[in-house]
Coordinates of N, CA and C in Angstrom, one line a residue:
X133 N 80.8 109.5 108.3 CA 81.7 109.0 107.2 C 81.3 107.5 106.9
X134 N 80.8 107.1 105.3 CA 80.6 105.6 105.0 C 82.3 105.1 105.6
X135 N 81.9 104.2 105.8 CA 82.7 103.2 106.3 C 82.6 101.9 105.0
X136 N 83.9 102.0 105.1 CA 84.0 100.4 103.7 C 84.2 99.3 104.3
X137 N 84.0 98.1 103.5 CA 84.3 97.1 104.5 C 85.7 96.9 103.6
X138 N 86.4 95.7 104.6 CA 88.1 95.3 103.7 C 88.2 95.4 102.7
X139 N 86.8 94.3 102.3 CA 87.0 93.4 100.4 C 86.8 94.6 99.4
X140 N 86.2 95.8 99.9 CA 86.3 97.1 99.0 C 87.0 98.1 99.0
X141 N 88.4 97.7 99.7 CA 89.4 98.9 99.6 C 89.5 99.4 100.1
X142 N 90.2 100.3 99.6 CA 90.2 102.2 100.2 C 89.4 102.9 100.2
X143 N 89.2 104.0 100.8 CA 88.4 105.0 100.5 C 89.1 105.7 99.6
X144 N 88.1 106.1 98.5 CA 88.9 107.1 97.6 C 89.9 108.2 98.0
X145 N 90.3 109.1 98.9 CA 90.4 110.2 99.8 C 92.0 108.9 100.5
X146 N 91.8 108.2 100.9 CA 92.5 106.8 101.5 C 93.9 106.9 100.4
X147 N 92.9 106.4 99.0 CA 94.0 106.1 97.6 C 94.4 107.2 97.1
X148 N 93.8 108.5 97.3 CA 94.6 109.7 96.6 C 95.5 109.8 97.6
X149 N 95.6 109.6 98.9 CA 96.5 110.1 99.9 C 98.4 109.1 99.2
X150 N 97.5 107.9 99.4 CA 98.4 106.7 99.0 C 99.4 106.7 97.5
X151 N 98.3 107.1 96.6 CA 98.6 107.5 95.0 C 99.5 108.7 94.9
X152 N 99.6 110.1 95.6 CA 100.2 111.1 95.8 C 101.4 111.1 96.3
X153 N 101.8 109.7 97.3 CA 103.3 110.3 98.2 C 102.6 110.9 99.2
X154 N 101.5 111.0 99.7 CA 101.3 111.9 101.0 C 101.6 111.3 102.4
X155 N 101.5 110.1 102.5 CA 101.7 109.3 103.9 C 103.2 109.0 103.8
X156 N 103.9 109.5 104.8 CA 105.3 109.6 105.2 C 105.2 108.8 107.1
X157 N 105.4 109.2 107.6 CA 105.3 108.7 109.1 C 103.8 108.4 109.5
X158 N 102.7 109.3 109.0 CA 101.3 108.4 109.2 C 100.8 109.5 110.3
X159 N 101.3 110.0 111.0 CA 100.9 110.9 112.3 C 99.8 111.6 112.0
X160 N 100.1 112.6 111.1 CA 98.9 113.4 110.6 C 97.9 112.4 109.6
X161 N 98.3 111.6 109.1 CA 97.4 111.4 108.0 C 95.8 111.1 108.4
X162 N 95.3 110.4 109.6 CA 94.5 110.2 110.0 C 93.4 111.6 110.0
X163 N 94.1 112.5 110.6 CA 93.6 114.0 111.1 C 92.9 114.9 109.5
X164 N 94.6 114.5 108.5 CA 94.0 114.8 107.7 C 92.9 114.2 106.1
X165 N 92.8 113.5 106.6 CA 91.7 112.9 106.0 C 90.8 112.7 106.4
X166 N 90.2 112.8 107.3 CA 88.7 113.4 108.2 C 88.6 114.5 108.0
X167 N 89.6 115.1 108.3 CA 88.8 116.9 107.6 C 88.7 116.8 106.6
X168 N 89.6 116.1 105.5 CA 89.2 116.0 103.7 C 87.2 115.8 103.9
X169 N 87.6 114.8 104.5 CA 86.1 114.1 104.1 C 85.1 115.1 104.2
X170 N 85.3 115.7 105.7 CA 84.1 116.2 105.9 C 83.8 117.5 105.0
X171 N 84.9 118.7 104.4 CA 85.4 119.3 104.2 C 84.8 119.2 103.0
X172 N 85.5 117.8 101.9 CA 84.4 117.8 100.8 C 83.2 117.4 100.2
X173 N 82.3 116.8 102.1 CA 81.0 116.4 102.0 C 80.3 118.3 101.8
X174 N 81.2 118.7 101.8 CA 80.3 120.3 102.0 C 81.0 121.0 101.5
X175 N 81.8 120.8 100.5 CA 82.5 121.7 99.3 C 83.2 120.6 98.7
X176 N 82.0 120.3 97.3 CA 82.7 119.2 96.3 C 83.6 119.8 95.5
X177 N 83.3 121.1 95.1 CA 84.2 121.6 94.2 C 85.3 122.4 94.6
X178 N 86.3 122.3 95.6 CA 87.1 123.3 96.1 C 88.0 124.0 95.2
X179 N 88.9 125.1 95.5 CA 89.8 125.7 94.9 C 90.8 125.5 95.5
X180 N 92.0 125.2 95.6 CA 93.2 125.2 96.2 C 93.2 126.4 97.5
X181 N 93.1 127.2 97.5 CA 93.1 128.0 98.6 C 92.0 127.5 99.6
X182 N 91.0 127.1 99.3 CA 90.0 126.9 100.0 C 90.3 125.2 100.6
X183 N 90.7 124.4 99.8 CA 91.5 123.2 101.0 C 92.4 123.7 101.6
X184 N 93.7 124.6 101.1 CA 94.9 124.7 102.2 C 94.2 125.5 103.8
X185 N 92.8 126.7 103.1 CA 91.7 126.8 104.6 C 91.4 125.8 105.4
X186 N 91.2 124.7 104.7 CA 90.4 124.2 105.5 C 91.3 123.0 106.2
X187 N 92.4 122.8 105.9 CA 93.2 121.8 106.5 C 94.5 122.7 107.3
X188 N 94.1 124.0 107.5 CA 95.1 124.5 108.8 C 95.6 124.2 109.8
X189 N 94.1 123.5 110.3 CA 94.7 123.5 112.1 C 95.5 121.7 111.9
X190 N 95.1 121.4 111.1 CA 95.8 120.2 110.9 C 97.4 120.2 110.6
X191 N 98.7 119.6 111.8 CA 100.0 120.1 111.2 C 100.8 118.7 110.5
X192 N 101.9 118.9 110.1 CA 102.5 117.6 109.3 C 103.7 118.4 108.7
X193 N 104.5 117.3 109.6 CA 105.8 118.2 109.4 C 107.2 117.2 108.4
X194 N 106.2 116.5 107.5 CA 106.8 115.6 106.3 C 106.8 116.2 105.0
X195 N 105.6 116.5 104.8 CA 105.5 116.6 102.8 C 105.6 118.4 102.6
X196 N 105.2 118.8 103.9 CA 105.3 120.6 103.3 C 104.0 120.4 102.6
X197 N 103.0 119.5 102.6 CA 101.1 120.4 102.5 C 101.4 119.9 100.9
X198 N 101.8 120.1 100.0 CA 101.7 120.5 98.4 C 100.6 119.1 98.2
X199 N 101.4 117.8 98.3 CA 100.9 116.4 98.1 C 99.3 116.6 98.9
X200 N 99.2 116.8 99.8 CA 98.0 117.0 100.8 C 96.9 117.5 99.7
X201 N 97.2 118.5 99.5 CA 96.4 119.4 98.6 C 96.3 118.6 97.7
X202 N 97.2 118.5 96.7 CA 96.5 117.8 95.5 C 95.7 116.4 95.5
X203 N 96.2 115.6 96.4 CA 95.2 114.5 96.7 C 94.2 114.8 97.1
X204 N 93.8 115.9 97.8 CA 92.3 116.4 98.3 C 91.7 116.9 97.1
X205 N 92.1 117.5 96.0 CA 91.8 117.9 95.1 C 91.6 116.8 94.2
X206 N 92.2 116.0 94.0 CA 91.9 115.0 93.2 C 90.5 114.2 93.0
X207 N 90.0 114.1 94.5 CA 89.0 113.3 95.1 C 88.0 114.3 94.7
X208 N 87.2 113.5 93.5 CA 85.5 114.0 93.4 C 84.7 113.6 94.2
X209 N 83.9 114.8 94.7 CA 83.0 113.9 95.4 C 81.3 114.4 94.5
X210 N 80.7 113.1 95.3 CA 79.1 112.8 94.4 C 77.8 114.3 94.9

């Protein structure tokens, strides 16, 4: 995972979480945004069914998944 430094922010993946409502208590968020990453270092173009795959074993008992999803979806990657 690039690592940013301060003066450049968030990671994109970081601001879709933040932009969406997805960070509620913070517990999961860590978990799930390392799998985002990796997840869409190796599937830029996902389908909805194919992120709620890939973020299973990951649990979060705040947003009910919907927000999750669409922030991961949001995030283009290069």
């Amino acid at each position: 995972m690039k690592v940013y430094p301060r003066e450049r922010g968030l990671h994109p993946l970081q601001q879709a979480f933040h932009e969406k409502g997805t960070v509620q208590c913070g517990y999961c968020t860590p978990g799930m945004i390392m799998t985002a990453k990796s997840f869409l270092d190796h599937h830029p173009d996902p389908t909805k069914e194919e992120v709620k795959e890939a973020i299973f074993g990951n649990l979060c008992r705040c947003t009910g998944y919907e927000k999750i999803v669409e922030a991961i979806l949001s995030v283009k990657q290069p």
